Amino acid sequence: MNTVEQAVIIGTGLVGTSVGLALRRAGVRVWLRDRDSRAVAEAVRLGAGHPLPATARPSVDLAVLAVPPAAVGEVLRDAQREGLAKHYTDVASVKAPIIVAAAGHGCDMRSFVPGHPMAGSEQSGPGAARADLFVGRTWALCPTAAVRPEAVATARALAELTGAAPTELSAEAHDRAAAIISHLPHLVSSALAAQLRTADSTALRLAGAGLRDVTRIAGGNVPLWLDILSQNADPVADTVDDLIEDLRHVAAELRSRAAIADSNASPAPALASLLDRGNDGRQRLMAERSS
Amino acid sequence: MNTVEQAVIIGTGLVGTSVGLALRRAGVRVWLRDRDSRAVAEAVRLGAGHPLPATARPSVDLAVLAVPPAAVGEVLRDAQREGLAKHYTDVASVKAPIIVAAAGHGCDMRSFVPGHPMAGSEQSGPGAARADLFVGRTWALCPTAAVRPEAVATARALAELTGAAPTELSAEAHDRAAAIISHLPHLVSSALAAQLRTADSTALRLAGAGLRDVTRIAGGNVPLWLDILSQNADPVADTVDDLIEDLRHVAAELRSRAAIADSNASPAPALASLLDRGNDGRQRLMAERSS
């Protein structure tokens, strides 16, 4: 079985530093690099690994690219030119555009396994990292036709060392799934939170746990999410259109009911259907997660 | 200072039973009534109070109507005809339609204080009740021009006995606020969860904590929310329109960017603005709640 004895992490933000902490806990030797030397210093202080030496390079099994989606292609090309590691993976929230970008930059696709651990936080930076961020979570791997089996095995070993469950699927399936389960929710949470910016203070004082939960992810890092949503533009736009269609029907129905004197007399089929389907979808999510 | 020595709770669901538990803990004598005798029996078993006797009526300071919004007018009229208590309040999530319905049913508006404790759960029924449901929460009171000051003082005492902070505002201000902080989030959470009903199982397995949080309230009781959203139809439809407008711009922008070869080159002002405003709104919410 392939395993990871030494790893390099490029990008010591929340995810990169969490990978470092998890691998260190699993006994892996971890080297860290970031273009921001303070971020490396903080990740080192937190125990996520040691700074990657400029010379006397260690023999590294796997380089984990934990940089923003738009940067992965270039960073991968440079790392491969340096011969930084035997195998490479990334953690970006979109996969098909990453593969296109990597191929476009002339990267060696035989050693690269596109990956995405399904875990994160609305916080960012190494200070928010946690060694247990990936425990019990799914780690998506989207191997291309070009990749060597041992690269995939190494990426699977990485996921398992952090406590995650590796799952292989195509980049396109990943991106459609991510649009529904992550990107659309982020956009909608932001749109809800945006309405609070100009709301009365009284309204905000009335707010309860429901609003706090539903807007939590709206607190996420703006440049990162601008990048993620832009990279997955078409699948996200499709899901937004579906959601708008649902809400448009409900709004029209509510207005027509408000115009009726005794609104309790008239049925509200669009609203009833949306609430029912919402109940079903929520139940399905919770069942799937606990299975 | 007015206080509550004996209270009747009509409707022993989640909120009514929680009020009973909280009042009992504060030393109030609590009587319970529900048209479903099993719900009363369960609330009694949980310690929320005693069944309201059919004869030998106690002298009750306050009746708390914890019935669905559409039922409040009629239940209030019947309770006042019975002379059940000195003062009356309700807990419905909409306030202007409740006042219209109560007046329409010929209720005595001098003893009725429309109220709404800003606390709840996606669960329902007496079994989900909690004595601390209202601790630290806002309890909205929307006194009309007709109400006696001692009725308002008694309703304020109720809120304080449960650990909540009473806040007076107009019914219209309450309903506009509730649309933004509660009703729209519920609708949108349902619309997000509805998309999960038909999603691939793979997609659901990839789901993380963000999706779980954002769809939690979609698990709420469908008939209750159908009632709430229908009663607050116009304010809710207004906020839905605003949200759709935001999302429509973003979807159009994403599609136009997807059509460009190097999408990183083109700016995304609508998306960037939405994410920024979402960040601001979330920060404002958390600041308001902690102040």
CSV table of N, CA and C in Angstrom, one decimal, chain A residues 118 137-138 169 177 180-181 184-185 187-188 190-197 199 201-216 218-220 222 226 229-231 233-234 236-244 247-248 251 254-255 257-258 264 271-272 274-282 284-285 288-289, chain B residues 118 137-138 169 177 180-181 184-185 187-188 190-197 199 201-216 218-220 222 226 229-231 233-234 236-244 247-248 251 254-255 257-258 264 271-272 274-282 284-285 288-289:
chain,number,residue,atom,x,y,z
A,118,MET,N,-13.9,17.7,1.5
A,118,MET,CA,-15.2,18.4,1.7
A,118,MET,C,-15.3,18.9,3.2
A,137,ARG,N,-15.0,13.2,7.2
A,137,ARG,CA,-15.5,13.9,6.0
A,137,ARG,C,-15.1,13.1,4.7
A,138,THR,N,-15.8,13.5,3.7
A,138,THR,CA,-15.5,12.9,2.4
A,138,THR,C,-14.4,13.7,1.7
A,169,LEU,N,-14.6,10.4,-8.1
A,169,LEU,CA,-15.7,10.7,-9.1
A,169,LEU,C,-15.1,11.6,-10.2
A,177,ALA,N,-22.1,18.5,-8.4
A,177,ALA,CA,-22.5,18.3,-7.0
A,177,ALA,C,-22.1,19.5,-6.1
A,180,ILE,N,-24.5,22.4,-6.2
A,180,ILE,CA,-25.7,22.2,-5.4
A,180,ILE,C,-25.5,22.2,-3.9
A,181,ILE,N,-24.4,21.5,-3.5
A,181,ILE,CA,-24.3,21.3,-2.0
A,181,ILE,C,-23.4,22.4,-1.3
A,184,LEU,N,-24.1,27.0,-4.5
A,184,LEU,CA,-25.4,27.7,-4.4
A,184,LEU,C,-25.8,28.1,-2.9
A,185,PRO,N,-25.6,27.2,-2.0
A,185,PRO,CA,-25.9,27.6,-0.6
A,185,PRO,C,-25.1,28.8,-0.2
A,187,LEU,N,-23.9,31.3,-2.1
A,187,LEU,CA,-24.5,32.4,-2.8
A,187,LEU,C,-25.8,32.9,-2.1
A,188,VAL,N,-26.6,31.9,-1.8
A,188,VAL,CA,-28.0,32.2,-1.2
A,188,VAL,C,-27.8,32.7,0.2
A,190,SER,N,-25.3,34.4,1.3
A,190,SER,CA,-24.8,35.7,1.1
A,190,SER,C,-25.9,36.7,0.8
A,191,ALA,N,-26.9,36.2,-0.1
A,191,ALA,CA,-28.0,37.1,-0.5
A,191,ALA,C,-28.9,37.4,0.7
A,192,LEU,N,-29.1,36.4,1.6
A,192,LEU,CA,-29.9,36.6,2.8
A,192,LEU,C,-29.2,37.6,3.7
A,193,ALA,N,-27.9,37.3,3.9
A,193,ALA,CA,-27.1,38.2,4.8
A,193,ALA,C,-27.1,39.6,4.3
A,194,ALA,N,-27.0,39.8,2.9
A,194,ALA,CA,-26.9,41.1,2.3
A,194,ALA,C,-28.1,41.9,2.7
A,195,GLN,N,-29.3,41.3,2.9
A,195,GLN,CA,-30.5,42.0,3.3
A,195,GLN,C,-30.4,42.6,4.7
A,196,LEU,N,-29.5,42.0,5.5
A,196,LEU,CA,-29.4,42.4,6.9
A,196,LEU,C,-28.5,43.7,7.0
A,197,ARG,N,-27.8,44.0,5.9
A,197,ARG,CA,-26.9,45.1,6.0
A,197,ARG,C,-27.6,46.4,6.2
A,199,ALA,N,-31.0,46.5,7.1
A,199,ALA,CA,-32.2,46.2,7.9
A,199,ALA,C,-32.2,47.1,9.2
A,201,SER,N,-32.2,48.1,13.1
A,201,SER,CA,-31.5,47.5,14.2
A,201,SER,C,-32.5,46.6,15.0
A,202,THR,N,-33.8,47.1,15.1
A,202,THR,CA,-34.8,46.4,15.8
A,202,THR,C,-35.0,45.0,15.2
A,203,ALA,N,-35.0,44.9,13.9
A,203,ALA,CA,-35.1,43.6,13.2
A,203,ALA,C,-34.0,42.7,13.6
A,204,LEU,N,-32.8,43.2,13.6
A,204,LEU,CA,-31.7,42.4,13.9
A,204,LEU,C,-31.7,41.9,15.4
A,205,ARG,N,-32.3,42.7,16.3
A,205,ARG,CA,-32.4,42.3,17.7
A,205,ARG,C,-33.4,41.1,17.8
A,206,LEU,N,-34.4,41.1,16.9
A,206,LEU,CA,-35.4,40.0,16.9
A,206,LEU,C,-34.8,38.7,16.4
A,207,ALA,N,-33.7,38.7,15.8
A,207,ALA,CA,-33.2,37.5,15.0
A,207,ALA,C,-32.8,36.4,16.0
A,208,GLY,N,-33.1,35.1,15.5
A,208,GLY,CA,-32.9,34.0,16.4
A,208,GLY,C,-31.8,33.0,15.8
A,209,ALA,N,-31.8,31.8,16.3
A,209,ALA,CA,-30.7,30.9,15.9
A,209,ALA,C,-30.9,30.5,14.4
A,210,GLY,N,-32.1,30.5,13.9
A,210,GLY,CA,-32.3,30.1,12.5
A,210,GLY,C,-31.5,31.0,11.5
A,211,LEU,N,-31.6,32.3,11.8
A,211,LEU,CA,-30.9,33.3,10.9
A,211,LEU,C,-29.4,33.2,11.1
A,212,ARG,N,-29.0,32.9,12.3
A,212,ARG,CA,-27.6,32.8,12.6
A,212,ARG,C,-27.0,31.6,11.8
A,213,ASP,N,-27.7,30.5,11.8
A,213,ASP,CA,-27.3,29.3,11.1
A,213,ASP,C,-27.3,29.5,9.5
A,214,VAL,N,-28.3,30.1,9.1
A,214,VAL,CA,-28.5,30.2,7.6
A,214,VAL,C,-27.6,31.2,7.0
A,215,THR,N,-27.0,32.1,7.8
A,215,THR,CA,-26.1,33.1,7.3
A,215,THR,C,-24.6,32.9,7.7
A,216,ARG,N,-24.4,31.8,8.4
A,216,ARG,CA,-23.0,31.5,8.8
A,216,ARG,C,-22.0,31.5,7.7
A,218,ALA,N,-22.1,32.9,4.9
A,218,ALA,CA,-22.0,34.2,4.3
A,218,ALA,C,-20.8,35.0,4.8
A,219,GLY,N,-20.3,34.6,6.0
A,219,GLY,CA,-19.1,35.2,6.6
A,219,GLY,C,-17.8,34.8,6.0
A,220,GLY,N,-17.9,33.9,5.0
A,220,GLY,CA,-16.6,33.4,4.4
A,220,GLY,C,-15.8,34.4,3.6
A,222,VAL,N,-14.2,36.6,1.0
A,222,VAL,CA,-14.8,37.0,-0.2
A,222,VAL,C,-13.9,36.7,-1.5
A,226,LEU,N,-15.2,34.4,-4.5
A,226,LEU,CA,-15.3,35.0,-5.8
A,226,LEU,C,-14.6,34.1,-6.8
A,229,LEU,N,-16.7,30.6,-7.1
A,229,LEU,CA,-18.0,30.7,-7.8
A,229,LEU,C,-17.7,31.1,-9.3
A,230,SER,N,-16.7,31.9,-9.6
A,230,SER,CA,-16.4,32.2,-11.0
A,230,SER,C,-15.9,31.0,-11.7
A,231,GLN,N,-15.1,30.2,-11.1
A,231,GLN,CA,-14.5,29.0,-11.7
A,231,GLN,C,-15.6,28.0,-12.0
A,233,ALA,N,-18.7,28.6,-12.9
A,233,ALA,CA,-19.8,29.5,-13.3
A,233,ALA,C,-21.1,28.8,-13.8
A,234,ASP,N,-20.9,28.0,-14.8
A,234,ASP,CA,-22.1,27.4,-15.5
A,234,ASP,C,-22.9,26.5,-14.6
A,236,VAL,N,-23.1,26.6,-11.4
A,236,VAL,CA,-23.7,27.4,-10.3
A,236,VAL,C,-24.9,28.2,-10.9
A,237,ALA,N,-24.7,28.8,-12.1
A,237,ALA,CA,-25.8,29.6,-12.7
A,237,ALA,C,-27.0,28.7,-13.0
A,238,ASP,N,-26.8,27.4,-13.3
A,238,ASP,CA,-28.0,26.5,-13.5
A,238,ASP,C,-28.8,26.3,-12.2
A,239,THR,N,-28.1,26.1,-11.1
A,239,THR,CA,-28.8,25.9,-9.9
A,239,THR,C,-29.5,27.2,-9.4
A,240,VAL,N,-28.8,28.3,-9.7
A,240,VAL,CA,-29.4,29.6,-9.3
A,240,VAL,C,-30.7,29.8,-10.0
A,241,ASP,N,-30.7,29.5,-11.3
A,241,ASP,CA,-31.9,29.6,-12.1
A,241,ASP,C,-33.1,28.7,-11.6
A,242,ASP,N,-32.8,27.5,-11.2
A,242,ASP,CA,-33.8,26.6,-10.6
A,242,ASP,C,-34.4,27.2,-9.3
A,243,LEU,N,-33.5,27.7,-8.5
A,243,LEU,CA,-34.0,28.3,-7.2
A,243,LEU,C,-34.8,29.5,-7.5
A,244,ILE,N,-34.4,30.4,-8.4
A,244,ILE,CA,-35.2,31.6,-8.7
A,244,ILE,C,-36.6,31.2,-9.2
A,247,LEU,N,-38.8,30.3,-6.2
A,247,LEU,CA,-39.1,31.4,-5.4
A,247,LEU,C,-40.0,32.4,-6.1
A,248,ARG,N,-39.9,32.5,-7.5
A,248,ARG,CA,-40.7,33.4,-8.3
A,248,ARG,C,-42.2,32.9,-8.2
A,251,ALA,N,-43.6,33.7,-4.7
A,251,ALA,CA,-43.8,35.2,-4.5
A,251,ALA,C,-45.1,35.6,-5.2
A,254,LEU,N,-48.0,34.3,-3.2
A,254,LEU,CA,-48.3,35.1,-2.0
A,254,LEU,C,-48.9,36.4,-2.3
A,255,ARG,N,-48.5,37.1,-3.3
A,255,ARG,CA,-49.1,38.4,-3.7
A,255,ARG,C,-50.6,38.2,-4.1
A,257,ARG,N,-52.6,35.8,-3.0
A,257,ARG,CA,-53.3,35.5,-1.8
A,257,ARG,C,-53.5,36.7,-0.9
A,258,ALA,N,-52.5,37.6,-0.9
A,258,ALA,CA,-52.6,38.8,-0.1
A,258,ALA,C,-53.8,39.7,-0.6
A,264,ASN,N,-57.1,32.5,4.1
A,264,ASN,CA,-57.0,31.1,4.5
A,264,ASN,C,-57.9,30.2,3.7
A,271,LEU,N,-46.4,27.2,-2.7
A,271,LEU,CA,-45.7,27.3,-1.4
A,271,LEU,C,-45.8,26.0,-0.6
A,272,ALA,N,-46.9,25.3,-0.7
A,272,ALA,CA,-47.0,24.0,0.0
A,272,ALA,C,-46.0,23.0,-0.6
A,274,LEU,N,-43.2,23.7,-2.2
A,274,LEU,CA,-41.8,24.1,-1.9
A,274,LEU,C,-41.5,23.6,-0.4
A,275,LEU,N,-42.4,23.9,0.5
A,275,LEU,CA,-42.1,23.5,1.9
A,275,LEU,C,-42.0,21.9,2.0
A,276,ASP,N,-42.9,21.2,1.3
A,276,ASP,CA,-42.8,19.8,1.4
A,276,ASP,C,-41.5,19.2,0.8
A,277,ARG,N,-41.2,19.8,-0.4
A,277,ARG,CA,-39.9,19.3,-1.0
A,277,ARG,C,-38.7,19.7,-0.2
A,278,GLY,N,-38.8,20.8,0.5
A,278,GLY,CA,-37.7,21.2,1.4
A,278,GLY,C,-37.6,20.2,2.6
A,279,ASN,N,-38.7,19.8,3.2
A,279,ASN,CA,-38.7,18.8,4.2
A,279,ASN,C,-38.1,17.5,3.7
A,280,ASP,N,-38.5,17.1,2.5
A,280,ASP,CA,-38.0,15.8,2.0
A,280,ASP,C,-36.5,15.9,1.7
A,281,GLY,N,-36.0,17.0,1.1
A,281,GLY,CA,-34.6,17.2,0.8
A,281,GLY,C,-33.8,17.2,2.1
A,282,ARG,N,-34.3,17.9,3.1
A,282,ARG,CA,-33.6,18.0,4.4
A,282,ARG,C,-33.5,16.6,5.0
A,284,ARG,N,-33.5,13.7,3.5
A,284,ARG,CA,-32.6,12.9,2.7
A,284,ARG,C,-31.2,13.3,3.0
A,285,LEU,N,-30.9,14.5,3.2
A,285,LEU,CA,-29.5,15.0,3.5
A,285,LEU,C,-29.1,14.3,4.8
A,288,GLU,N,-28.6,10.6,4.5
A,288,GLU,CA,-27.4,10.2,3.8
A,288,GLU,C,-26.1,10.4,4.6
A,289,ARG,N,-26.2,11.5,5.4
A,289,ARG,CA,-25.0,11.8,6.2
A,289,ARG,C,-24.8,10.9,7.4
B,118,MET,N,-39.1,35.4,20.2
B,118,MET,CA,-38.3,35.1,19.0
B,118,MET,C,-37.4,33.9,19.3
B,137,ARG,N,-33.4,35.6,24.8
B,137,ARG,CA,-34.0,35.9,23.5
B,137,ARG,C,-34.9,37.1,23.7
B,138,THR,N,-35.2,37.7,22.5
B,138,THR,CA,-36.2,38.9,22.5
B,138,THR,C,-37.6,38.3,22.4
B,169,LEU,N,-42.8,47.0,19.9
B,169,LEU,CA,-42.7,47.6,18.5
B,169,LEU,C,-44.1,47.5,17.9
B,177,ALA,N,-39.9,43.1,9.9
B,177,ALA,CA,-38.7,42.5,10.5
B,177,ALA,C,-38.7,41.0,10.4
B,180,ILE,N,-37.8,39.5,7.0
B,180,ILE,CA,-36.4,39.5,6.7
B,180,ILE,C,-35.6,38.5,7.5
B,181,ILE,N,-35.9,38.5,8.8
B,181,ILE,CA,-35.0,37.7,9.7
B,181,ILE,C,-35.5,36.3,9.9
B,184,LEU,N,-38.3,34.9,5.2
B,184,LEU,CA,-37.5,34.7,3.9
B,184,LEU,C,-36.4,33.7,4.1
B,185,PRO,N,-35.7,33.7,5.3
B,185,PRO,CA,-34.7,32.6,5.5
B,185,PRO,C,-35.3,31.2,5.5
B,187,LEU,N,-38.0,30.3,3.8
B,187,LEU,CA,-38.4,30.0,2.4
B,187,LEU,C,-37.2,29.6,1.6
B,188,VAL,N,-36.1,30.3,1.8
B,188,VAL,CA,-34.9,30.1,1.0
B,188,VAL,C,-34.2,28.8,1.4
B,190,SER,N,-35.8,26.3,2.5
B,190,SER,CA,-36.6,25.2,1.9
B,190,SER,C,-36.3,25.1,0.4
B,191,ALA,N,-36.1,26.2,-0.3
B,191,ALA,CA,-35.7,26.1,-1.7
B,191,ALA,C,-34.4,25.4,-1.9
B,192,LEU,N,-33.4,25.7,-1.0
B,192,LEU,CA,-32.1,25.0,-1.1
B,192,LEU,C,-32.3,23.5,-0.8
B,193,ALA,N,-33.0,23.2,0.2
B,193,ALA,CA,-33.2,21.8,0.6
B,193,ALA,C,-34.0,21.0,-0.5
B,194,ALA,N,-35.0,21.8,-1.1
B,194,ALA,CA,-35.8,21.1,-2.2
B,194,ALA,C,-34.9,20.6,-3.3
B,195,GLN,N,-33.8,21.3,-3.6
B,195,GLN,CA,-32.9,20.8,-4.7
B,195,GLN,C,-32.2,19.5,-4.3
B,196,LEU,N,-32.1,19.2,-3.0
B,196,LEU,CA,-31.4,18.0,-2.5
B,196,LEU,C,-32.3,16.8,-2.7
B,197,ARG,N,-33.6,17.0,-2.9
B,197,ARG,CA,-34.5,15.9,-3.0
B,197,ARG,C,-34.2,15.0,-4.2
B,199,ALA,N,-31.2,15.3,-6.0
B,199,ALA,CA,-29.7,15.3,-6.2
B,199,ALA,C,-29.2,13.9,-6.2
B,201,SER,N,-26.9,10.8,-5.0
B,201,SER,CA,-26.5,10.4,-3.7
B,201,SER,C,-25.0,10.8,-3.5
B,202,THR,N,-24.2,10.7,-4.5
B,202,THR,CA,-22.8,11.1,-4.4
B,202,THR,C,-22.7,12.6,-4.0
B,203,ALA,N,-23.6,13.4,-4.5
B,203,ALA,CA,-23.6,14.8,-4.2
B,203,ALA,C,-23.9,15.0,-2.7
B,204,LEU,N,-24.8,14.2,-2.2
B,204,LEU,CA,-25.2,14.3,-0.8
B,204,LEU,C,-24.1,13.8,0.1
B,205,ARG,N,-23.3,12.8,-0.3
B,205,ARG,CA,-22.2,12.3,0.5
B,205,ARG,C,-21.1,13.3,0.6
B,206,LEU,N,-21.0,14.2,-0.4
B,206,LEU,CA,-20.0,15.3,-0.3
B,206,LEU,C,-20.4,16.4,0.6
B,207,ALA,N,-21.6,16.5,1.0
B,207,ALA,CA,-22.1,17.6,1.7
B,207,ALA,C,-21.4,17.8,3.1
B,208,GLY,N,-21.2,19.1,3.4
B,208,GLY,CA,-20.5,19.4,4.7
B,208,GLY,C,-21.4,20.1,5.7
B,209,ALA,N,-20.8,20.7,6.7
B,209,ALA,CA,-21.5,21.4,7.7
B,209,ALA,C,-22.3,22.6,7.2
B,210,GLY,N,-21.7,23.3,6.2
B,210,GLY,CA,-22.4,24.5,5.7
B,210,GLY,C,-23.8,24.2,5.2
B,211,LEU,N,-23.9,23.1,4.4
B,211,LEU,CA,-25.2,22.7,3.9
B,211,LEU,C,-26.2,22.3,5.0
B,212,ARG,N,-25.6,21.6,6.0
B,212,ARG,CA,-26.4,21.2,7.1
B,212,ARG,C,-27.0,22.4,7.9
B,213,ASP,N,-26.2,23.4,8.1
B,213,ASP,CA,-26.7,24.6,8.8
B,213,ASP,C,-27.7,25.3,8.0
B,214,VAL,N,-27.4,25.5,6.7
B,214,VAL,CA,-28.2,26.3,5.9
B,214,VAL,C,-29.6,25.7,5.6
B,215,THR,N,-29.7,24.4,5.7
B,215,THR,CA,-31.0,23.7,5.5
B,215,THR,C,-31.7,23.3,6.8
B,216,ARG,N,-31.1,23.6,7.9
B,216,ARG,CA,-31.7,23.1,9.2
B,216,ARG,C,-33.2,23.5,9.3
B,218,ALA,N,-35.3,24.3,7.1
B,218,ALA,CA,-36.2,23.7,6.1
B,218,ALA,C,-36.9,22.4,6.7
B,219,GLY,N,-36.4,21.9,7.8
B,219,GLY,CA,-37.0,20.7,8.4
B,219,GLY,C,-38.2,21.1,9.2
B,220,GLY,N,-38.6,22.3,9.3
B,220,GLY,CA,-39.7,22.8,10.1
B,220,GLY,C,-41.0,22.2,9.7
B,222,VAL,N,-44.4,21.8,8.2
B,222,VAL,CA,-45.0,22.4,7.0
B,222,VAL,C,-46.3,23.1,7.2
B,226,LEU,N,-46.7,27.1,6.4
B,226,LEU,CA,-47.6,27.5,5.3
B,226,LEU,C,-48.5,28.6,5.9
B,229,LEU,N,-46.3,31.9,6.6
B,229,LEU,CA,-45.9,32.6,5.4
B,229,LEU,C,-47.1,33.2,4.6
B,230,SER,N,-48.2,32.5,4.7
B,230,SER,CA,-49.4,33.0,4.0
B,230,SER,C,-49.9,34.2,4.7
B,231,GLN,N,-49.8,34.2,6.1
B,231,GLN,CA,-50.4,35.4,6.8
B,231,GLN,C,-49.5,36.6,6.6
B,233,ALA,N,-48.0,37.5,3.9
B,233,ALA,CA,-47.7,37.3,2.4
B,233,ALA,C,-47.0,38.5,1.8
B,234,ASP,N,-47.5,39.7,2.0
B,234,ASP,CA,-46.9,40.9,1.2
B,234,ASP,C,-45.5,41.2,1.7
B,236,VAL,N,-43.4,39.2,3.0
B,236,VAL,CA,-42.5,38.2,2.5
B,236,VAL,C,-42.2,38.3,1.0
B,237,ALA,N,-43.3,38.5,0.2
B,237,ALA,CA,-43.1,38.6,-1.2
B,237,ALA,C,-42.2,39.7,-1.6
B,238,ASP,N,-42.2,40.9,-0.8
B,238,ASP,CA,-41.3,42.0,-1.1
B,238,ASP,C,-39.8,41.5,-0.9
B,239,THR,N,-39.5,40.8,0.2
B,239,THR,CA,-38.1,40.4,0.4
B,239,THR,C,-37.7,39.3,-0.6
B,240,VAL,N,-38.7,38.5,-1.0
B,240,VAL,CA,-38.3,37.5,-2.0
B,240,VAL,C,-37.9,38.2,-3.3
B,241,ASP,N,-38.7,39.2,-3.7
B,241,ASP,CA,-38.4,39.9,-4.9
B,241,ASP,C,-37.0,40.5,-4.9
B,242,ASP,N,-36.6,41.1,-3.7
B,242,ASP,CA,-35.3,41.7,-3.6
B,242,ASP,C,-34.2,40.6,-3.8
B,243,LEU,N,-34.4,39.5,-3.1
B,243,LEU,CA,-33.4,38.4,-3.2
B,243,LEU,C,-33.3,37.9,-4.6
B,244,ILE,N,-34.4,37.7,-5.3
B,244,ILE,CA,-34.4,37.2,-6.7
B,244,ILE,C,-33.6,38.2,-7.6
B,247,LEU,N,-29.9,37.6,-7.1
B,247,LEU,CA,-29.4,36.4,-7.6
B,247,LEU,C,-29.5,36.4,-9.2
B,248,ARG,N,-30.5,37.0,-9.7
B,248,ARG,CA,-30.6,37.1,-11.2
B,248,ARG,C,-29.4,37.8,-11.8
B,251,ALA,N,-26.4,35.4,-11.6
B,251,ALA,CA,-26.5,34.3,-12.6
B,251,ALA,C,-26.1,34.8,-14.0
B,254,LEU,N,-22.4,35.3,-14.2
B,254,LEU,CA,-21.7,34.0,-14.2
B,254,LEU,C,-21.7,33.4,-15.6
B,255,ARG,N,-22.9,33.5,-16.2
B,255,ARG,CA,-23.0,32.9,-17.6
B,255,ARG,C,-22.2,33.7,-18.6
B,257,ARG,N,-19.5,35.3,-17.9
B,257,ARG,CA,-18.0,35.0,-17.7
B,257,ARG,C,-17.7,33.6,-18.2
B,258,ALA,N,-18.6,32.7,-18.0
B,258,ALA,CA,-18.3,31.3,-18.5
B,258,ALA,C,-18.1,31.3,-20.0
B,264,ASN,N,-10.8,34.7,-15.6
B,264,ASN,CA,-10.1,35.4,-14.5
B,264,ASN,C,-9.8,36.8,-14.9
B,271,LEU,N,-21.3,39.8,-8.5
B,271,LEU,CA,-20.9,38.7,-7.5
B,271,LEU,C,-20.1,39.3,-6.4
B,272,ALA,N,-19.1,40.1,-6.7
B,272,ALA,CA,-18.2,40.7,-5.7
B,272,ALA,C,-19.1,41.5,-4.7
B,274,LEU,N,-22.3,41.2,-4.0
B,274,LEU,CA,-23.2,40.4,-3.2
B,274,LEU,C,-22.4,39.7,-2.1
B,275,LEU,N,-21.2,39.2,-2.4
B,275,LEU,CA,-20.4,38.5,-1.4
B,275,LEU,C,-20.0,39.6,-0.3
B,276,ASP,N,-19.6,40.8,-0.7
B,276,ASP,CA,-19.2,41.8,0.2
B,276,ASP,C,-20.4,42.2,1.1
B,277,ARG,N,-21.5,42.4,0.5
B,277,ARG,CA,-22.7,42.8,1.3
B,277,ARG,C,-23.1,41.7,2.2
B,278,GLY,N,-22.9,40.4,1.8
B,278,GLY,CA,-23.2,39.3,2.6
B,278,GLY,C,-22.3,39.3,3.9
B,279,ASN,N,-21.0,39.5,3.6
B,279,ASN,CA,-20.0,39.7,4.7
B,279,ASN,C,-20.5,40.7,5.7
B,280,ASP,N,-20.8,41.9,5.2
B,280,ASP,CA,-21.2,43.0,6.0
B,280,ASP,C,-22.5,42.7,6.9
B,281,GLY,N,-23.5,42.1,6.2
B,281,GLY,CA,-24.7,41.8,6.9
B,281,GLY,C,-24.5,40.8,8.0
B,282,ARG,N,-23.7,39.8,7.7
B,282,ARG,CA,-23.4,38.8,8.7
B,282,ARG,C,-22.7,39.4,9.9
B,284,ARG,N,-22.8,42.5,10.9
B,284,ARG,CA,-23.8,43.3,11.6
B,284,ARG,C,-24.7,42.5,12.5
B,285,LEU,N,-25.1,41.3,11.9
B,285,LEU,CA,-26.0,40.4,12.7
B,285,LEU,C,-25.3,40.0,14.0
B,288,GLU,N,-24.8,42.8,16.5
B,288,GLU,CA,-26.1,43.2,17.1
B,288,GLU,C,-26.5,42.2,18.2
B,289,ARG,N,-26.2,40.9,17.9
B,289,ARG,CA,-26.6,39.9,18.8
B,289,ARG,C,-25.7,39.9,20.1
